[in-house]
XYZ file of C-alpha atoms in Angstrom:
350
model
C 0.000 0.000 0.000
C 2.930 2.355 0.738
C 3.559 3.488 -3.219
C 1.497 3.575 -6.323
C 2.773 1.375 -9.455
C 3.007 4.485 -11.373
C 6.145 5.594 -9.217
C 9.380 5.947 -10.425
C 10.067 2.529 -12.357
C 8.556 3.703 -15.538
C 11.145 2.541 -18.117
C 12.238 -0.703 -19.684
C 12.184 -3.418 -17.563
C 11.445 -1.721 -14.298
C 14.321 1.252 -15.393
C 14.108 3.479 -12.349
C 13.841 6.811 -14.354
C 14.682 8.908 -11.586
C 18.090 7.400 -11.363
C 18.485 8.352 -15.381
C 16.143 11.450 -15.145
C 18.690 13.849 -13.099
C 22.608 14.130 -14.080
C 24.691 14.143 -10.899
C 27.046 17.721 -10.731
C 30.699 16.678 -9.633
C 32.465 16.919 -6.484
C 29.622 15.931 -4.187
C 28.739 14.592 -0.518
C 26.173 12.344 0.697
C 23.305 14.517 2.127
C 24.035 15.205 5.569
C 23.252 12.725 8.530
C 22.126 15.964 10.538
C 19.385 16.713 8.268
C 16.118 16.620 10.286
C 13.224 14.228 8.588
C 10.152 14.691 10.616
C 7.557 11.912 10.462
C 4.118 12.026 11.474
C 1.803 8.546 11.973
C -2.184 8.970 12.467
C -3.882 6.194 13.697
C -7.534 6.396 12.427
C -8.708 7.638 9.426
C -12.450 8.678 10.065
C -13.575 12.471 10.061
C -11.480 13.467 12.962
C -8.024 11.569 11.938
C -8.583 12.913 8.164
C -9.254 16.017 9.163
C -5.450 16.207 11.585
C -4.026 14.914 8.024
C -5.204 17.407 6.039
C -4.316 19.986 8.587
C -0.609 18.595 8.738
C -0.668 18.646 5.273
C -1.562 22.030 4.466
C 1.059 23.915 7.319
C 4.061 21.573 5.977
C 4.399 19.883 9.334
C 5.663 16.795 8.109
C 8.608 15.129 5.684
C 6.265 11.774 5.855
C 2.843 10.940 6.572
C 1.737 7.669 8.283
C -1.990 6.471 8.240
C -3.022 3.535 9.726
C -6.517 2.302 10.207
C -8.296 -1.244 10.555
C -10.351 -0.387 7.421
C -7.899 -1.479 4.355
C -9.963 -0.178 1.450
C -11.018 3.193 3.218
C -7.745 3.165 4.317
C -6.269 3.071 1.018
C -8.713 5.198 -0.649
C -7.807 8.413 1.966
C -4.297 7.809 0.855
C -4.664 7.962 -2.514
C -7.165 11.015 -2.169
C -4.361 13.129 -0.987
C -1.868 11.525 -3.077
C -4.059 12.683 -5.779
C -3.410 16.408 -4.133
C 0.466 16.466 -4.370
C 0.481 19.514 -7.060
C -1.181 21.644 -4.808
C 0.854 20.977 -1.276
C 4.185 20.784 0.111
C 6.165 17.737 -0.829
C 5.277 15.698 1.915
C 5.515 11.062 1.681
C 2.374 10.036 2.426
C 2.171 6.056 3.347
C -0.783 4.185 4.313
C -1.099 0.160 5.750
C -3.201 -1.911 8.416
C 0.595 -2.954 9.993
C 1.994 -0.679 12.400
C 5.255 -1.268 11.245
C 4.669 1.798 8.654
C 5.045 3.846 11.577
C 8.382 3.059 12.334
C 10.887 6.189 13.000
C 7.683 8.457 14.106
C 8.470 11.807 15.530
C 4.777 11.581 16.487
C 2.182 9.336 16.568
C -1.362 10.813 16.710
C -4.165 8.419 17.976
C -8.124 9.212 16.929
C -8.800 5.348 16.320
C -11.710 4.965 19.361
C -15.256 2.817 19.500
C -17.976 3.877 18.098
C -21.252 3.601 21.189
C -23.674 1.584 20.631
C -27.545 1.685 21.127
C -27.987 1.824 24.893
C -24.441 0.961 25.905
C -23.324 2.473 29.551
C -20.405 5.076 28.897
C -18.348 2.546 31.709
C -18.978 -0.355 28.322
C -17.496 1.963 25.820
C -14.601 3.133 27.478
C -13.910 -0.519 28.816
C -13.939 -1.353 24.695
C -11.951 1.496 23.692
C -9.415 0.485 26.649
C -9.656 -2.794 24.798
C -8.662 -1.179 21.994
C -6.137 1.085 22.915
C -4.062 -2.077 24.138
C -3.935 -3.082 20.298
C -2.593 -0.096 19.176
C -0.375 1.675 21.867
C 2.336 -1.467 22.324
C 2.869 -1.738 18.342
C 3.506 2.190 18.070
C 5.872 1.968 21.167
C 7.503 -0.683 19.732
C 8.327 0.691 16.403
C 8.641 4.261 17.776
C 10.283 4.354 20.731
C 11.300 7.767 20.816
C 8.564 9.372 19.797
C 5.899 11.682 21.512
C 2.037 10.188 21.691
C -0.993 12.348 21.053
C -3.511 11.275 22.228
C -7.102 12.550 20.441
C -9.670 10.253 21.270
C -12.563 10.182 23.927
C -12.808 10.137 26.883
C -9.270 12.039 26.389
C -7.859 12.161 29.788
C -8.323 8.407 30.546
C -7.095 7.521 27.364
C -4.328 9.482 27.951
C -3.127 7.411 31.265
C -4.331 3.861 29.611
C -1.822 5.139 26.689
C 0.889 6.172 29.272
C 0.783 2.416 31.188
C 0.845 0.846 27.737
C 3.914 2.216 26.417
C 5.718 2.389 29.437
C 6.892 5.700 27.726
C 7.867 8.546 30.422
C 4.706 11.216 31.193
C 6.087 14.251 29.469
C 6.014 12.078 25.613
C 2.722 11.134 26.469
C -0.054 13.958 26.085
C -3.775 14.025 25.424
C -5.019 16.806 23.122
C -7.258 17.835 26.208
C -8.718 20.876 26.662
C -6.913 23.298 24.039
C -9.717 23.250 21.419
C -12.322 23.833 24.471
C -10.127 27.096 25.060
C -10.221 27.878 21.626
C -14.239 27.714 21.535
C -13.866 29.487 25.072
C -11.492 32.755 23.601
C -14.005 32.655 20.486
C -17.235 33.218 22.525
C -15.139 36.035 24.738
C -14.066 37.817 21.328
C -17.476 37.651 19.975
C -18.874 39.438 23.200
C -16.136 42.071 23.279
C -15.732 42.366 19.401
C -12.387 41.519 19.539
C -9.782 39.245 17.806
C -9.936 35.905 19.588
C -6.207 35.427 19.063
C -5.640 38.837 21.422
C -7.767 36.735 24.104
C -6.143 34.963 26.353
C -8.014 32.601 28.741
C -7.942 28.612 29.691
C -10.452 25.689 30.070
C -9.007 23.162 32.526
C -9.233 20.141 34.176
C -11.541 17.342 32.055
C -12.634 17.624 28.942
C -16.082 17.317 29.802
C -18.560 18.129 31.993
C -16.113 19.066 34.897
C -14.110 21.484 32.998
C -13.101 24.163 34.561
C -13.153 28.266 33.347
C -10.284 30.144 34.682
C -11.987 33.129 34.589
C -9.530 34.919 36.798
C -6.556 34.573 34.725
C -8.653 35.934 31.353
C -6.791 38.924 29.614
C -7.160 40.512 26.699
C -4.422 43.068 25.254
C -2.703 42.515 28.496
C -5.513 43.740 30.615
C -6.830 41.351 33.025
C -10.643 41.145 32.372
C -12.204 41.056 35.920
C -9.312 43.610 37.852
C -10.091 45.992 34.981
C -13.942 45.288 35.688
C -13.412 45.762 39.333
C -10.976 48.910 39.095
C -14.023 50.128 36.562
C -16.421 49.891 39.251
C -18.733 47.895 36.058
C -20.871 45.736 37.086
C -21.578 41.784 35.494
C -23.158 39.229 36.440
C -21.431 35.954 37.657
C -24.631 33.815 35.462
C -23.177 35.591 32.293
C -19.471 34.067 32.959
C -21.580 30.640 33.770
C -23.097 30.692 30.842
C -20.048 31.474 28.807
C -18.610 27.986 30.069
C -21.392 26.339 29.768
C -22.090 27.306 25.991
C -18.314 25.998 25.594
C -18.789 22.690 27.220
C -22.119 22.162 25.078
C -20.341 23.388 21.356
C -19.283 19.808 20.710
C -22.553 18.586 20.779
C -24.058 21.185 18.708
C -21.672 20.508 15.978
C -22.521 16.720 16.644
C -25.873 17.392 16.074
C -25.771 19.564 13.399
C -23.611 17.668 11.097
C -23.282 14.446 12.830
C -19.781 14.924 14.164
C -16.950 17.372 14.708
C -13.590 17.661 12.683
C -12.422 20.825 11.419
C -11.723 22.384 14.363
C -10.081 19.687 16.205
C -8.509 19.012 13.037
C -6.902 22.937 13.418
C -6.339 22.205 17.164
C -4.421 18.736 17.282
C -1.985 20.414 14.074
C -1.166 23.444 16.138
C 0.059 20.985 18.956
C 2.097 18.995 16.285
C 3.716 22.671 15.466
C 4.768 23.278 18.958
C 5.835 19.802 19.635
C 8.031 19.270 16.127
C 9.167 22.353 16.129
C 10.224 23.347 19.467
C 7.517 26.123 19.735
C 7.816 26.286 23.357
C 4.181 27.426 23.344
C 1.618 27.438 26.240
C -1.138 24.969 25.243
C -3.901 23.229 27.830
C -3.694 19.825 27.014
C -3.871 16.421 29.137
C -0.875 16.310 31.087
C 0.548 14.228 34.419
C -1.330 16.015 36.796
C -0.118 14.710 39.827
C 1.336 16.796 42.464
C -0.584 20.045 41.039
C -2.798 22.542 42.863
C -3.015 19.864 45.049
C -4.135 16.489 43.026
C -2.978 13.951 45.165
C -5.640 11.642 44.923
C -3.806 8.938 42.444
C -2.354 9.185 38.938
C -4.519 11.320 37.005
C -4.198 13.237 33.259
C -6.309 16.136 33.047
C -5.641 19.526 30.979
C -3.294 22.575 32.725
C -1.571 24.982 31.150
C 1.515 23.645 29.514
C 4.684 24.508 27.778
C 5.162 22.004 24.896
C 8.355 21.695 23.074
C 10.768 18.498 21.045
C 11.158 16.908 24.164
C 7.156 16.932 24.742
C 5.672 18.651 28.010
C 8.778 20.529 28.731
C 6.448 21.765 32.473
C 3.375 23.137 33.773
C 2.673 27.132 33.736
C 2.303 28.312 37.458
C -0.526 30.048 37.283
C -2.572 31.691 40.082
C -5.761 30.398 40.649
C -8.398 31.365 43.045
C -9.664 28.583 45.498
C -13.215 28.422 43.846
C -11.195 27.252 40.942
C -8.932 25.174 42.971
C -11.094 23.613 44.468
C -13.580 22.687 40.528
C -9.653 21.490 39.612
C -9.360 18.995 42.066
C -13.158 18.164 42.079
C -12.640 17.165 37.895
C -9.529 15.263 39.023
C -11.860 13.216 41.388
C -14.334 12.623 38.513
C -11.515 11.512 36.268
C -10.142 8.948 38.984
C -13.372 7.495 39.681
C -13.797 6.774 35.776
C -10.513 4.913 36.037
C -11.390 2.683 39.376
C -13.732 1.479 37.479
C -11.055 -0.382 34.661
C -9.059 -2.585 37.199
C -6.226 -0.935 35.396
């Protein structure tokens, strides 16, 4: 599956043309061993996992492209599909196969591959399947990657996350759950739109589960600089603590509008898991909320949890934790999501 027939053995007997096609100038070296090759595997090519490829695609994030899926002939035609495409985008390998050994030599390996639920089936069923799952896919990418970082996309995130970090025995900062940041992204969208401003000027933080429990950290929001409750307060302007409420709340419940709308979400997780692969590959050194080891934070004692804090992500993965000041309302939601996560996971005899 990894290369058409049409490649480069066009000629006479199987003559590799691209051998005779280019004339060698004189006086050369071999390319150099330094040169960085950065390769990308997705595991799971539905709406979500397409959508992260096409993403990559399009910013250039990636020397080689990795899709793996149980589905052979889907498989195989999403491959070819942007194959088809190579005129139009960077240069970029793209490879496709059902064996995990394509992802061998992965910078990164993204994981959206997850159960569908069924008809009546207990959220406790379909994470217990997905764990399932999970232990088909996380040992083979460890095994053929061991250096690389895991991104983990699918649902529930955050125990995902920690099933994929006891799989691959991999330390916690290269294992990271995309979390939270695209909840932050629908949270500085809604603040824009209710100030008028540019949403990339905003800058505020869900935290804690992605999910119900999330938590606003409405103390912390700024925009241009100016923190937006002090300058509220300093203002003497009045607001209503519903209005932030509702804020949240319309944030937490986005997902599902899309979901029902269109029958799933993709494009903007799509956006959201490639701006993580840019901070990660490239040594951004960004702040992102995404599913980190939470342990030993804002007091999270309770066991071994991955929830989403503010984090700074770099090559090496999560390079640490942002110490930001919280207030103990939001303390306190934290560490109340971290219990909701931990009961989840009592419940998997992991």
């Amino acid at each position: 599956m990894q290369k058409n027939p049409s490649a480069s053995s066009l000629g006479p007997g199987g003559l590799d043309l691209a051998q005779a096609f280019f004339k060698p100038i004189q006086n050369t070296d071999p390319p150099s061993s330094t040169k960085r090759h950065t390769k990308i595997s997705v595991i799971g090519v539905g709406n979500v996992g397409m959508a992260i490829a096409q993403t990559i695609l399009t910013q250039d994030l990636a020397d080689e492209l990795a899709l793996v899926d149980a589905k052979s002939d889907k498989l195989r035609g999403e491959m070819l599909d942007l194959q088809h495409a190579a005129a139009f985008l960077p240069r970029t390998k793209i490879n496709a196969s059902v064996d995990y050994s394509i992802t061998a030599g992965s910078d990164l390996c993204i994981v959206t591959a997850g159960a569908r639920q069924n008809p009546g089936e207990s959220r406790l069923n379909l994470l217990q399947r997905n764990v399932a799952l999970f232990s088909n896919i996380i040992p083979p990418l460890a095994k053929y990657s061991p250096d690389s970082i895991l991104l983990i996309v699918s649902n529930p995130v955050d125990v995902l996350t920690y099933v994929s970090w006891k799989l691959s025995g991999f330390p916690s900062n290269r294992v990271i759950g995309s979390g939270t940041n695209l909840d932050s992204s629908r949270f500085r969208f809604l603040i824009a739109d209710h100030l008028d401003v540019n949403a990339q000027d905003v800058q505020a933080f869900i935290v804690g589960e992605h999910g119900d429990s999330s938590v606003a950290l409405w103390s912390s929001i700024s925009i241009g600089g100016v923190p937006v409750l002090s300058f509220l307060k300093n203002q003497q302007i009045a607001y209503e603590k519903q209005t932030l409420e509702n804020i949240h709340k319309a944030v937490v419940e986005s997902a599902y509008e899309v979901i029902s709308l269109k029958g799933y979400t993709s494009w903007a997780i799509g956006y959201s898991v490639a701006n993580l692969a840019r901070s990660l590959l490239r040594d951004q050194r960004k702040i992102h909320p995404v599913s980190v080891f939470a342990k030993g934070f804002y007091g999270i004692d309770g066991g071994e949890v991955f929830l989403s804090l503010p984090a700074q992500l770099g090559r090496g993965g999560v390079l640490g934790v942002t110490n930001i000041h919280l207030t103990d309302e939001e303390v306190q939601r934290l560490r109340k999501s971290a219990e909701t996560i931990l009961e989840v996971q009592s419940q998997l005899g992991l």
